[in-house]
Amino acid sequence: MKYFDLFEKWGLKKLKLNLNFLTAEFEPTTEDKDAAWEMYVELITRVVTQRLDPEDGDEKSALDSIYSLFGSTRTILKGKGRQSVAFTKIAVVVLNQVVRPFTAKWHKLSLAGGFNDPETCLKFRAELDALQDDLRKYAALLADLAEVEDITDLVRTDLEMPA
């Protein structure tokens, strides 16, 4: 499988990538799979993949959680070292092209007091929804790479338990 096929399979086609990279063979190692599992756990336990109801949570806390993905990813990359090159290529692209534009924009607005304005908070939450869609695709890719069931959607608020 080529990286292009991997990104297309999981709906991450809007990423801007070098053609040489996209046509390279995707050959994950055991370390790549382990790193994918670690990152997957980070994603599915955060607001980055779990919906935030309008009446719940706090925008600044959500932003901080999203930003912490940088530190989590760095820790995983350093821990797995050079044996997880395939994972590294995927993680760095997602951080730089999906997460960074969001955090850069909202960090600046947060520092300027933007989260004191209800309209700005509504806009943040709308953009958070879009980010969550992309990061849910990333989580699904990581689950596949780690060879585990994707349980990102395990919690559904529109269903009730049977009586």
PDB file of C-alpha atoms in Angstrom:
ATOM      1  CA  MET A   1       0.000   0.000   0.000  1.00  0.00           C
ATOM      2  CA  LYS A   2       1.170   3.518  -0.730  1.00  0.00           C
ATOM      3  CA  TYR A   3       0.749   6.468   1.648  1.00  0.00           C
ATOM      4  CA  PHE A   4      -1.685   7.991  -0.865  1.00  0.00           C
ATOM      5  CA  ASP A   5      -3.917   4.917  -0.572  1.00  0.00           C
ATOM      6  CA  LEU A   6      -3.744   5.035   3.220  1.00  0.00           C
ATOM      7  CA  PHE A   7      -4.766   8.696   3.413  1.00  0.00           C
ATOM      8  CA  GLU A   8      -7.500   8.216   0.818  1.00  0.00           C
ATOM      9  CA  LYS A   9      -8.892   5.161   2.634  1.00  0.00           C
ATOM     10  CA  TRP A  10      -9.369   7.204   5.800  1.00  0.00           C
ATOM     11  CA  GLY A  11     -10.658  10.392   4.166  1.00  0.00           C
ATOM     12  CA  LEU A  12      -7.551  12.497   4.776  1.00  0.00           C
ATOM     13  CA  LYS A  13      -7.284  13.621   1.150  1.00  0.00           C
ATOM     14  CA  LYS A  14      -7.093  17.361   1.793  1.00  0.00           C
ATOM     15  CA  LEU A  15      -3.580  17.138   3.218  1.00  0.00           C
ATOM     16  CA  LYS A  16      -0.949  18.791   1.056  1.00  0.00           C
ATOM     17  CA  LEU A  17       1.833  16.283   0.583  1.00  0.00           C
ATOM     18  CA  ASN A  18       4.873  15.797  -1.576  1.00  0.00           C
ATOM     19  CA  LEU A  19       4.179  13.451  -4.485  1.00  0.00           C
ATOM     20  CA  ASN A  20       7.304  11.417  -3.699  1.00  0.00           C
ATOM     21  CA  PHE A  21       5.961  10.849  -0.197  1.00  0.00           C
ATOM     22  CA  LEU A  22       2.478   9.929  -1.393  1.00  0.00           C
ATOM     23  CA  THR A  23       3.779   7.337  -3.827  1.00  0.00           C
ATOM     24  CA  ALA A  24       6.178   5.753  -1.329  1.00  0.00           C
ATOM     25  CA  GLU A  25       5.327   2.331   0.054  1.00  0.00           C
ATOM     26  CA  PHE A  26       3.701   2.293   3.458  1.00  0.00           C
ATOM     27  CA  GLU A  27       5.425  -0.447   5.439  1.00  0.00           C
ATOM     28  CA  PRO A  28       4.709  -0.116   9.160  1.00  0.00           C
ATOM     29  CA  THR A  29       6.945  -1.767  11.742  1.00  0.00           C
ATOM     30  CA  THR A  30       5.942  -3.144  15.120  1.00  0.00           C
ATOM     31  CA  GLU A  31       7.150   0.142  16.615  1.00  0.00           C
ATOM     32  CA  ASP A  32       4.880   2.049  14.203  1.00  0.00           C
ATOM     33  CA  LYS A  33       1.951  -0.045  15.378  1.00  0.00           C
ATOM     34  CA  ASP A  34       2.839   0.543  19.020  1.00  0.00           C
ATOM     35  CA  ALA A  35       3.196   4.285  18.427  1.00  0.00           C
ATOM     36  CA  ALA A  36      -0.142   4.326  16.594  1.00  0.00           C
ATOM     37  CA  TRP A  37      -1.786   2.647  19.582  1.00  0.00           C
ATOM     38  CA  GLU A  38      -0.329   5.206  21.999  1.00  0.00           C
ATOM     39  CA  MET A  39      -1.477   8.132  19.848  1.00  0.00           C
ATOM     40  CA  TYR A  40      -4.870   6.522  19.300  1.00  0.00           C
ATOM     41  CA  VAL A  41      -5.392   6.349  23.081  1.00  0.00           C
ATOM     42  CA  GLU A  42      -4.468  10.038  23.355  1.00  0.00           C
ATOM     43  CA  LEU A  43      -7.012  10.953  20.683  1.00  0.00           C
ATOM     44  CA  ILE A  44      -9.997   8.901  21.781  1.00  0.00           C
ATOM     45  CA  THR A  45      -9.766  10.129  25.359  1.00  0.00           C
ATOM     46  CA  ARG A  46      -9.826  13.837  24.502  1.00  0.00           C
ATOM     47  CA  VAL A  47     -12.222  16.435  23.207  1.00  0.00           C
ATOM     48  CA  VAL A  48     -10.415  16.182  19.862  1.00  0.00           C
ATOM     49  CA  THR A  49     -12.583  13.188  18.957  1.00  0.00           C
ATOM     50  CA  GLN A  50     -15.390  13.331  21.510  1.00  0.00           C
ATOM     51  CA  ARG A  51     -18.251  15.725  20.907  1.00  0.00           C
ATOM     52  CA  LEU A  52     -18.595  18.669  23.244  1.00  0.00           C
ATOM     53  CA  ASP A  53     -22.231  19.555  23.839  1.00  0.00           C
ATOM     54  CA  PRO A  54     -22.974  23.296  23.695  1.00  0.00           C
ATOM     55  CA  GLU A  55     -23.848  23.459  27.379  1.00  0.00           C
ATOM     56  CA  ASP A  56     -20.794  21.476  28.459  1.00  0.00           C
ATOM     57  CA  GLY A  57     -17.122  22.186  28.842  1.00  0.00           C
ATOM     58  CA  ASP A  58     -15.013  25.251  28.446  1.00  0.00           C
ATOM     59  CA  GLU A  59     -13.421  26.542  25.262  1.00  0.00           C
ATOM     60  CA  LYS A  60     -10.041  27.302  26.855  1.00  0.00           C
ATOM     61  CA  SER A  61      -9.830  23.819  28.367  1.00  0.00           C
ATOM     62  CA  ALA A  62     -10.739  22.280  25.028  1.00  0.00           C
ATOM     63  CA  LEU A  63      -8.049  24.348  23.296  1.00  0.00           C
ATOM     64  CA  ASP A  64      -5.488  23.311  25.905  1.00  0.00           C
ATOM     65  CA  SER A  65      -6.379  19.648  25.381  1.00  0.00           C
ATOM     66  CA  ILE A  66      -5.941  19.997  21.636  1.00  0.00           C
ATOM     67  CA  TYR A  67      -2.634  21.799  22.085  1.00  0.00           C
ATOM     68  CA  SER A  68      -1.371  19.037  24.368  1.00  0.00           C
ATOM     69  CA  LEU A  69      -1.364  16.699  21.349  1.00  0.00           C
ATOM     70  CA  PHE A  70       1.945  18.286  20.371  1.00  0.00           C
ATOM     71  CA  GLY A  71       3.605  17.203  23.611  1.00  0.00           C
ATOM     72  CA  SER A  72       1.991  13.768  23.522  1.00  0.00           C
ATOM     73  CA  THR A  73       3.130  13.207  19.957  1.00  0.00           C
ATOM     74  CA  ARG A  74       6.678  14.346  20.724  1.00  0.00           C
ATOM     75  CA  THR A  75       6.832  11.977  23.691  1.00  0.00           C
ATOM     76  CA  ILE A  76       5.690   9.063  21.539  1.00  0.00           C
ATOM     77  CA  LEU A  77       8.110   9.953  18.738  1.00  0.00           C
ATOM     78  CA  LYS A  78      11.047  10.230  21.116  1.00  0.00           C
ATOM     79  CA  GLY A  79      10.117   7.005  22.870  1.00  0.00           C
ATOM     80  CA  LYS A  80       9.764   4.961  19.697  1.00  0.00           C
ATOM     81  CA  GLY A  81      12.749   6.536  18.012  1.00  0.00           C
ATOM     82  CA  ARG A  82      13.814   5.911  14.465  1.00  0.00           C
ATOM     83  CA  GLN A  83      12.042   2.570  14.349  1.00  0.00           C
ATOM     84  CA  SER A  84       8.670   4.283  13.874  1.00  0.00           C
ATOM     85  CA  VAL A  85       9.314   6.259  10.686  1.00  0.00           C
ATOM     86  CA  ALA A  86       5.953   5.432   9.082  1.00  0.00           C
ATOM     87  CA  PHE A  87       4.052   6.630  12.151  1.00  0.00           C
ATOM     88  CA  THR A  88       6.267   9.718  12.378  1.00  0.00           C
ATOM     89  CA  LYS A  89       5.467  10.722   8.797  1.00  0.00           C
ATOM     90  CA  ILE A  90       1.742  10.471   9.442  1.00  0.00           C
ATOM     91  CA  ALA A  91       1.764  12.139  12.864  1.00  0.00           C
ATOM     92  CA  VAL A  92       3.905  15.094  11.810  1.00  0.00           C
ATOM     93  CA  VAL A  93       1.734  15.793   8.767  1.00  0.00           C
ATOM     94  CA  VAL A  94      -1.472  15.704  10.825  1.00  0.00           C
ATOM     95  CA  LEU A  95       0.007  17.925  13.549  1.00  0.00           C
ATOM     96  CA  ASN A  96       1.356  20.491  11.114  1.00  0.00           C
ATOM     97  CA  GLN A  97      -1.518  20.577   8.626  1.00  0.00           C
ATOM     98  CA  VAL A  98      -4.587  19.813  10.735  1.00  0.00           C
ATOM     99  CA  VAL A  99      -3.895  20.661  14.385  1.00  0.00           C
ATOM    100  CA  ARG A 100      -1.401  23.545  14.158  1.00  0.00           C
ATOM    101  CA  PRO A 101      -3.559  25.928  12.054  1.00  0.00           C
ATOM    102  CA  PHE A 102      -6.421  25.463  14.525  1.00  0.00           C
ATOM    103  CA  THR A 103      -4.336  25.945  17.675  1.00  0.00           C
ATOM    104  CA  ALA A 104      -2.382  28.897  16.241  1.00  0.00           C
ATOM    105  CA  LYS A 105      -5.565  30.765  15.349  1.00  0.00           C
ATOM    106  CA  TRP A 106      -7.408  30.058  18.570  1.00  0.00           C
ATOM    107  CA  HIS A 107      -4.450  30.542  20.886  1.00  0.00           C
ATOM    108  CA  LYS A 108      -4.056  34.087  19.625  1.00  0.00           C
ATOM    109  CA  LEU A 109      -7.785  34.791  19.999  1.00  0.00           C
ATOM    110  CA  SER A 110      -7.778  33.234  23.458  1.00  0.00           C
ATOM    111  CA  LEU A 111      -4.922  35.482  24.595  1.00  0.00           C
ATOM    112  CA  ALA A 112      -6.868  38.496  23.299  1.00  0.00           C
ATOM    113  CA  GLY A 113      -9.849  37.541  25.496  1.00  0.00           C
ATOM    114  CA  GLY A 114     -11.877  36.046  22.674  1.00  0.00           C
ATOM    115  CA  PHE A 115     -13.439  33.381  24.853  1.00  0.00           C
ATOM    116  CA  ASN A 116     -15.181  36.122  26.843  1.00  0.00           C
ATOM    117  CA  ASP A 117     -17.375  36.771  23.783  1.00  0.00           C
ATOM    118  CA  PRO A 118     -20.260  34.307  23.317  1.00  0.00           C
ATOM    119  CA  GLU A 119     -20.172  34.692  19.521  1.00  0.00           C
ATOM    120  CA  THR A 120     -16.467  33.842  19.437  1.00  0.00           C
ATOM    121  CA  CYS A 121     -17.161  30.796  21.606  1.00  0.00           C
ATOM    122  CA  LEU A 122     -19.846  29.641  19.149  1.00  0.00           C
ATOM    123  CA  LYS A 123     -17.421  30.047  16.255  1.00  0.00           C
ATOM    124  CA  PHE A 124     -14.745  28.112  18.169  1.00  0.00           C
ATOM    125  CA  ARG A 125     -17.167  25.255  18.762  1.00  0.00           C
ATOM    126  CA  ALA A 126     -18.179  25.161  15.092  1.00  0.00           C
ATOM    127  CA  GLU A 127     -14.536  24.983  14.048  1.00  0.00           C
ATOM    128  CA  LEU A 128     -13.893  22.414  16.783  1.00  0.00           C
ATOM    129  CA  ASP A 129     -16.611  20.232  15.226  1.00  0.00           C
ATOM    130  CA  ALA A 130     -14.780  20.376  11.873  1.00  0.00           C
ATOM    131  CA  LEU A 131     -11.442  19.613  13.537  1.00  0.00           C
ATOM    132  CA  GLN A 132     -13.022  16.684  15.364  1.00  0.00           C
ATOM    133  CA  ASP A 133     -14.208  15.236  12.056  1.00  0.00           C
ATOM    134  CA  ASP A 134     -10.652  15.288  10.706  1.00  0.00           C
ATOM    135  CA  LEU A 135      -9.142  13.900  13.901  1.00  0.00           C
ATOM    136  CA  ARG A 136     -11.736  11.134  14.072  1.00  0.00           C
ATOM    137  CA  LYS A 137     -10.501  10.053  10.624  1.00  0.00           C
ATOM    138  CA  TYR A 138      -6.942  10.195  11.948  1.00  0.00           C
ATOM    139  CA  ALA A 139      -7.995   8.101  14.954  1.00  0.00           C
ATOM    140  CA  ALA A 140      -9.569   5.522  12.637  1.00  0.00           C
ATOM    141  CA  LEU A 141      -6.353   5.373  10.603  1.00  0.00           C
ATOM    142  CA  LEU A 142      -4.341   4.881  13.807  1.00  0.00           C
ATOM    143  CA  ALA A 143      -6.672   2.126  15.017  1.00  0.00           C
ATOM    144  CA  ASP A 144      -6.207   0.351  11.713  1.00  0.00           C
ATOM    145  CA  LEU A 145      -2.440   0.779  11.890  1.00  0.00           C
ATOM    146  CA  ALA A 146      -2.388  -0.471  15.497  1.00  0.00           C
ATOM    147  CA  GLU A 147      -4.578  -3.404  14.449  1.00  0.00           C
ATOM    148  CA  VAL A 148      -7.294  -2.649  17.005  1.00  0.00           C
ATOM    149  CA  GLU A 149     -11.001  -1.989  16.777  1.00  0.00           C
ATOM    150  CA  ASP A 150     -11.799   1.704  16.450  1.00  0.00           C
ATOM    151  CA  ILE A 151     -13.977   2.575  19.433  1.00  0.00           C
ATOM    152  CA  THR A 152     -14.031   6.329  18.850  1.00  0.00           C
ATOM    153  CA  ASP A 153     -17.799   6.172  18.336  1.00  0.00           C
ATOM    154  CA  LEU A 154     -18.460   3.789  21.213  1.00  0.00           C
ATOM    155  CA  VAL A 155     -20.421   6.483  23.045  1.00  0.00           C
ATOM    156  CA  ARG A 156     -23.546   7.590  21.222  1.00  0.00           C
ATOM    157  CA  THR A 157     -25.845  10.138  22.813  1.00  0.00           C
ATOM    158  CA  ASP A 158     -28.670   9.537  20.345  1.00  0.00           C
ATOM    159  CA  LEU A 159     -29.304   5.974  21.528  1.00  0.00           C
ATOM    160  CA  GLU A 160     -30.780   4.577  24.697  1.00  0.00           C
ATOM    161  CA  MET A 161     -29.865   1.343  26.424  1.00  0.00           C
ATOM    162  CA  PRO A 162     -32.446  -1.425  25.950  1.00  0.00           C
ATOM    163  CA  ALA A 163     -34.798  -1.934  28.899  1.00  0.00           C
TER     164      ALA A 163
END
